[in-house]
Coordinates of C-alpha atoms in Angstrom, one line a residue:
M20 CA 0.0 0.0 0.0
N21 CA 2.8 2.3 0.9
I22 CA 4.5 1.4 -2.4
M23 CA 1.3 2.1 -4.3
N24 CA 0.9 5.5 -2.6
K25 CA 4.5 6.3 -3.4
M26 CA 3.9 5.4 -7.1
L27 CA 0.8 7.6 -7.2
G28 CA 2.7 10.4 -5.6
N29 CA 5.5 10.1 -8.1
N30 CA 2.9 10.2 -11.0
R31 CA 1.4 13.3 -9.5
L32 CA 4.8 14.9 -9.3
V33 CA 5.6 14.0 -12.9
K34 CA 2.3 15.5 -14.0
T35 CA 2.8 18.6 -11.9
L36 CA 6.3 19.1 -13.4
A37 CA 5.0 18.5 -16.9
L38 CA 2.1 20.9 -16.4
G39 CA 4.6 23.5 -15.0
A40 CA 6.8 23.1 -18.0
A41 CA 3.9 23.5 -20.4
L42 CA 2.7 26.6 -18.6
T43 CA 6.2 28.0 -18.8
T44 CA 6.4 27.3 -22.5
L45 CA 2.9 28.9 -23.0
S46 CA 3.9 31.9 -20.9
F47 CA 7.0 32.4 -23.0
S48 CA 5.1 32.1 -26.3
V49 CA 2.5 34.6 -25.0
S50 CA 5.1 37.0 -23.7
A51 CA 7.4 36.9 -26.8
Q52 CA 6.2 39.6 -29.1
T53 CA 7.2 40.1 -32.7
I54 CA 7.3 43.8 -33.9
N55 CA 7.2 44.6 -37.6
L56 CA 9.7 47.2 -38.8
S57 CA 9.2 48.5 -42.3
Y58 CA 11.5 50.9 -44.3
N59 CA 12.8 51.9 -47.8
G60 CA 15.8 50.5 -49.5
A61 CA 17.6 47.2 -50.2
P62 CA 18.5 44.7 -47.4
D63 CA 22.2 45.5 -47.8
A64 CA 23.9 47.1 -44.8
D65 CA 26.9 48.2 -46.9
K66 CA 24.8 50.1 -49.4
N67 CA 21.8 51.1 -47.3
A68 CA 22.5 52.7 -43.9
V69 CA 18.8 52.4 -42.9
H70 CA 19.1 48.6 -43.2
L71 CA 22.3 48.8 -41.1
F72 CA 20.2 50.6 -38.4
A73 CA 17.4 48.1 -38.7
T74 CA 19.6 45.0 -38.4
N75 CA 21.4 46.4 -35.4
L76 CA 18.1 47.3 -33.8
Q77 CA 16.8 43.8 -34.4
K78 CA 19.9 42.3 -32.8
F79 CA 20.0 44.6 -29.8
V80 CA 16.3 44.3 -29.0
A81 CA 16.6 40.5 -28.9
E82 CA 19.7 40.7 -26.7
K83 CA 18.3 43.2 -24.3
T84 CA 15.0 41.4 -23.8
N85 CA 16.3 37.9 -23.9
G86 CA 14.1 37.2 -26.9
D87 CA 10.9 38.5 -25.3
L88 CA 10.8 41.1 -28.1
K89 CA 11.6 40.3 -31.7
I90 CA 11.9 42.7 -34.6
K91 CA 10.9 41.4 -38.0
L92 CA 12.3 43.4 -40.9
Y93 CA 10.4 44.5 -44.0
P94 CA 12.9 46.3 -46.3
N95 CA 12.3 47.6 -49.8
S96 CA 8.9 49.0 -48.9
M97 CA 7.5 45.5 -48.8
L98 CA 4.6 46.7 -46.7
G99 CA 3.7 49.6 -49.0
D100 CA 4.9 53.0 -50.1
E101 CA 5.5 55.9 -47.7
D102 CA 1.9 56.8 -47.2
E103 CA 0.8 53.2 -46.7
R104 CA 3.5 52.5 -44.2
M105 CA 2.7 55.6 -42.2
E106 CA -1.0 54.6 -42.1
Q107 CA 0.1 51.1 -40.8
V108 CA 2.4 52.3 -38.1
L109 CA -0.2 54.8 -36.8
N110 CA -2.9 52.2 -36.7
T111 CA -1.2 48.9 -35.8
P112 CA 1.4 48.0 -33.2
S113 CA 4.5 48.3 -35.3
L114 CA 7.5 50.5 -36.3
N115 CA 8.3 52.3 -39.5
I116 CA 11.3 54.3 -40.8
A117 CA 9.9 57.1 -42.8
S118 CA 11.5 59.8 -45.0
F119 CA 10.4 63.4 -45.3
G120 CA 7.9 62.0 -47.9
G121 CA 6.2 59.9 -45.2
I122 CA 6.2 62.5 -42.4
S123 CA 5.5 65.8 -44.2
P124 CA 1.9 65.1 -45.3
L125 CA 1.0 64.6 -41.6
F126 CA 3.5 67.1 -40.2
P127 CA 4.9 69.6 -42.7
E128 CA 6.8 71.4 -39.9
I129 CA 9.4 68.6 -40.4
F130 CA 10.6 70.5 -43.4
V131 CA 12.1 73.1 -41.1
S132 CA 14.8 70.6 -40.1
A133 CA 15.8 70.4 -43.7
T134 CA 16.6 74.1 -44.0
P135 CA 19.5 74.3 -46.4
F136 CA 23.0 75.0 -45.0
L137 CA 21.7 74.8 -41.5
F138 CA 24.7 72.7 -40.2
D139 CA 28.4 73.0 -40.6
D140 CA 29.2 69.4 -39.6
F141 CA 27.8 66.2 -38.2
A142 CA 28.4 67.2 -34.6
Q143 CA 26.2 70.3 -35.0
A144 CA 23.5 68.2 -36.5
H145 CA 23.7 65.6 -33.7
T146 CA 23.4 68.3 -31.1
F147 CA 20.4 69.8 -32.9
F148 CA 18.4 66.6 -32.8
D149 CA 19.7 65.2 -29.5
Q150 CA 19.4 68.3 -27.4
G151 CA 17.6 71.1 -29.3
E152 CA 14.2 72.6 -28.3
Y153 CA 13.0 72.4 -31.9
W154 CA 13.1 68.7 -32.0
K155 CA 11.6 68.3 -28.5
A156 CA 8.7 70.4 -29.7
V157 CA 8.4 68.4 -32.9
Q158 CA 8.1 65.1 -31.0
K159 CA 5.5 66.5 -28.7
S160 CA 3.4 68.1 -31.4
F161 CA 3.7 65.1 -33.7
Y162 CA 2.3 62.9 -31.0
E163 CA -0.5 65.3 -30.2
R164 CA -1.5 65.4 -33.9
T165 CA -1.0 61.8 -35.0
N166 CA -0.7 59.7 -31.8
G167 CA 2.6 58.5 -33.2
H168 CA 6.0 58.7 -31.7
L169 CA 9.1 60.1 -33.4
M170 CA 11.6 57.8 -31.7
A171 CA 14.8 58.6 -33.5
V172 CA 16.5 60.6 -36.3
V173 CA 18.3 57.9 -38.3
E174 CA 21.4 59.1 -40.1
E175 CA 21.4 57.6 -43.6
G176 CA 24.1 59.0 -45.8
G177 CA 25.9 62.1 -44.7
F178 CA 25.3 65.6 -46.2
L179 CA 23.8 66.3 -49.5
A180 CA 26.0 67.5 -52.3
F181 CA 25.2 69.1 -55.7
T182 CA 26.1 67.3 -58.8
N183 CA 25.6 68.2 -62.5
N184 CA 27.0 67.4 -65.9
Q185 CA 27.4 70.9 -67.3
R186 CA 29.9 72.9 -65.2
P187 CA 31.5 73.2 -61.7
I188 CA 29.3 74.9 -59.2
K189 CA 31.2 77.3 -56.9
S190 CA 28.6 80.0 -56.4
P191 CA 24.8 80.5 -56.7
A192 CA 25.4 82.2 -60.0
D193 CA 26.7 78.9 -61.5
F194 CA 23.2 77.5 -61.2
D195 CA 21.8 79.9 -63.8
G196 CA 19.8 78.1 -66.4
L197 CA 20.4 74.5 -65.2
R198 CA 17.7 71.9 -64.7
F199 CA 17.7 69.8 -61.6
R200 CA 15.9 66.8 -60.3
A201 CA 14.1 67.6 -57.1
M202 CA 13.0 65.1 -54.4
D203 CA 10.2 67.3 -53.2
K204 CA 8.7 70.8 -53.3
S205 CA 11.3 72.2 -50.8
Q206 CA 14.1 71.3 -53.2
V207 CA 12.2 73.0 -56.1
A208 CA 12.1 76.2 -54.0
L209 CA 15.8 76.0 -53.3
Y210 CA 16.8 75.5 -57.0
N211 CA 14.5 78.4 -58.0
A212 CA 16.3 80.6 -55.5
F213 CA 19.6 79.9 -57.3
G214 CA 18.2 80.6 -60.8
A215 CA 17.8 77.0 -61.8
S216 CA 14.7 75.0 -62.3
G217 CA 13.6 72.0 -60.3
T218 CA 11.4 69.1 -61.4
P219 CA 10.3 66.4 -59.0
I220 CA 11.5 63.0 -60.4
P221 CA 11.2 59.7 -58.5
W222 CA 14.4 58.1 -57.4
T223 CA 13.9 55.1 -59.7
E224 CA 13.9 57.5 -62.7
V225 CA 16.8 59.8 -61.8
Y226 CA 19.6 57.9 -63.6
L227 CA 17.7 57.9 -66.9
A228 CA 16.6 61.5 -66.5
L229 CA 20.2 62.6 -66.0
K230 CA 21.4 60.4 -68.9
T231 CA 18.8 61.7 -71.4
G232 CA 19.1 65.4 -70.4
V233 CA 15.7 65.7 -68.8
A234 CA 17.7 67.1 -65.9
D235 CA 21.3 68.4 -65.7
G236 CA 21.8 67.7 -62.1
Q237 CA 20.6 66.6 -58.7
M238 CA 21.5 66.6 -55.0
N239 CA 22.2 63.6 -52.8
P240 CA 24.8 62.3 -50.3
P241 CA 27.8 60.5 -51.8
M242 CA 26.3 57.2 -50.7
Y243 CA 23.2 57.6 -53.0
I244 CA 25.3 58.9 -55.8
I245 CA 27.2 55.7 -55.7
L246 CA 24.2 53.5 -55.0
G247 CA 22.4 54.9 -58.1
S248 CA 25.5 54.9 -60.3
L249 CA 24.9 58.6 -60.9
F250 CA 28.7 59.1 -61.3
E251 CA 28.2 57.6 -64.8
V252 CA 26.0 60.5 -65.9
Q253 CA 27.4 63.4 -63.7
K254 CA 30.7 65.2 -64.1
Y255 CA 30.8 67.7 -61.3
M256 CA 30.1 67.5 -57.5
T257 CA 30.1 70.3 -55.0
L258 CA 30.4 69.4 -51.3
A259 CA 28.2 72.2 -50.0
N260 CA 26.7 70.5 -46.9
I261 CA 23.3 71.3 -48.2
Q262 CA 21.1 69.3 -46.0
Y263 CA 21.7 66.6 -43.3
S264 CA 20.5 63.2 -44.7
D265 CA 18.2 61.5 -42.3
Q266 CA 15.0 59.5 -41.9
F267 CA 12.7 59.0 -38.9
L268 CA 11.9 56.0 -36.8
V269 CA 8.1 56.2 -36.0
G270 CA 6.6 54.1 -33.2
N271 CA 3.0 53.1 -32.7
D272 CA 1.5 54.4 -29.5
E273 CA -0.5 51.2 -28.6
L274 CA 2.7 49.2 -29.1
L275 CA 4.8 51.3 -26.7
K276 CA 2.0 51.4 -24.1
S277 CA 1.7 47.6 -24.2
L278 CA 5.3 47.0 -23.3
S279 CA 6.4 46.4 -19.8
K280 CA 8.6 49.1 -18.3
K281 CA 11.6 46.8 -18.7
D282 CA 11.0 46.0 -22.3
K283 CA 10.2 49.6 -23.3
E284 CA 13.5 50.7 -21.7
A285 CA 15.3 48.0 -23.6
L286 CA 13.7 49.0 -26.9
L287 CA 14.7 52.7 -26.4
A288 CA 18.2 51.7 -25.4
A289 CA 18.5 49.5 -28.5
V290 CA 17.3 52.4 -30.7
K291 CA 20.0 54.7 -29.3
E292 CA 22.7 52.0 -29.6
A293 CA 21.8 51.2 -33.2
N294 CA 21.7 54.9 -34.1
D295 CA 25.1 55.6 -32.5
I296 CA 26.6 52.8 -34.7
N297 CA 24.9 54.3 -37.8
R298 CA 26.4 57.7 -37.1
V299 CA 29.9 56.3 -36.8
S300 CA 29.5 54.0 -39.8
V301 CA 28.1 56.7 -42.1
E302 CA 30.7 59.4 -41.1
S303 CA 33.6 57.0 -41.4
K304 CA 32.8 56.2 -45.0
V305 CA 32.3 59.8 -46.3
D306 CA 35.9 60.4 -47.4
E307 CA 36.1 56.9 -48.8
R308 CA 33.0 57.4 -50.9
I309 CA 34.2 60.8 -52.2
A310 CA 37.6 59.3 -53.1
Y311 CA 35.7 56.5 -55.0
L312 CA 33.7 59.1 -57.0
K313 CA 37.0 60.9 -57.8
E314 CA 38.3 57.6 -59.1
K315 CA 35.3 57.3 -61.3
G316 CA 36.0 60.7 -62.9
V317 CA 33.8 63.0 -61.0
Q318 CA 35.4 66.4 -60.4
V319 CA 34.8 67.2 -56.7
Y320 CA 34.9 70.8 -55.4
Q321 CA 35.0 71.8 -51.7
P322 CA 33.7 75.4 -51.3
T323 CA 35.5 77.8 -49.0
A324 CA 33.7 79.2 -45.9
E325 CA 33.0 82.4 -47.8
E326 CA 31.4 80.4 -50.7
L327 CA 29.3 78.4 -48.3
E328 CA 28.1 81.6 -46.8
A329 CA 27.1 82.9 -50.2
F330 CA 25.0 79.7 -50.8
R331 CA 23.4 80.2 -47.4
K332 CA 22.5 83.9 -47.9
V333 CA 20.7 83.1 -51.2
G334 CA 19.2 79.7 -50.3
Q335 CA 17.9 80.2 -46.8
P336 CA 15.7 83.3 -47.3
S337 CA 14.0 81.6 -50.3
Y338 CA 13.5 78.4 -48.3
F339 CA 11.9 80.4 -45.4
K340 CA 9.6 82.1 -47.9
W341 CA 8.5 78.7 -49.2
L342 CA 7.9 77.5 -45.6
E343 CA 5.7 80.5 -45.0
E344 CA 3.8 79.8 -48.2
E345 CA 3.2 76.3 -47.0
G346 CA 1.6 77.6 -43.8
I347 CA 4.5 76.8 -41.4
D348 CA 4.3 78.9 -38.3
Q349 CA 7.3 81.1 -37.8
K350 CA 7.9 79.8 -34.3
W351 CA 9.2 76.5 -35.8
V352 CA 11.8 78.4 -37.9
D353 CA 12.8 80.5 -34.9
L354 CA 13.3 77.5 -32.7
A355 CA 15.4 75.7 -35.3
L356 CA 17.6 78.7 -36.0
K357 CA 18.3 79.2 -32.4
D358 CA 19.2 75.6 -31.8
A359 CA 21.5 75.7 -34.9
G360 CA 23.2 78.9 -33.6
F361 CA 21.6 81.3 -36.1
E362 CA 19.4 84.3 -35.7
K363 CA 17.0 85.1 -38.5

């Protein structure tokens, strides 16, 4: 009888342990959460800095949460174009890396951060976004307007440079009569200020437009000039530090509120760590990429401080006028200029 009771007791223990193991497994499967992250560009970390950020974020989130949170990557706009991906991230628990094309229809004040010739170098741009009052106000207002969170400014390619196939550009006067590909309306306004014309052309059509003479030039960071093989159809490049090249990590409000305090802190720490790596990576390759373009026959010009100031004096007033025409409140411009060390 004692033996029988002992056997029954052992059976109960085995069942209890088995049930505990099953509940533990179930608990892990319930607590483990997969977060979709969508973005533009190819899944190639060497060619696409946004993908570098995404893959590092994926790795750090998994490490910091012991697998409780997992990031699933959707590069190449697999989940839709800019507008579609923004709609998704604002309405479903997910993350999205958006360009100005994704943010500006919902929050046009973002264009103020793209004021031409606003930054002299990377350090100034980092301080502007990491510590400035403009960016803090943008994050607060964006959330109030959209219920979405601007979680990070992702460095993607360095500073934009002018390129063209007609002549070296050393001053605003050198733009006269040239036709440029523009990414958006803000770039059209800038080209017009310099006496050139700007036409919006999709990135996928830029190479052909430059090759066939639809446009004489364009502006992009060296990374994109190489990525798009634009050096094959452009002869001259001017390193004018036109605009800081960045995109924006957007987080869904429901997602962030659903995370435990520990997991949310881990996610935010992973975002910062991934972005710090991006900054170092992008900046370390600028000189290498410029050297590559020189090897390919592009004539590269570095303007003097006086020449850069001439670009600024012509380009910024025109851009501010365009912002005003777009209905952007002057307070945003004032905040940005103060953070960047300028007074309008």
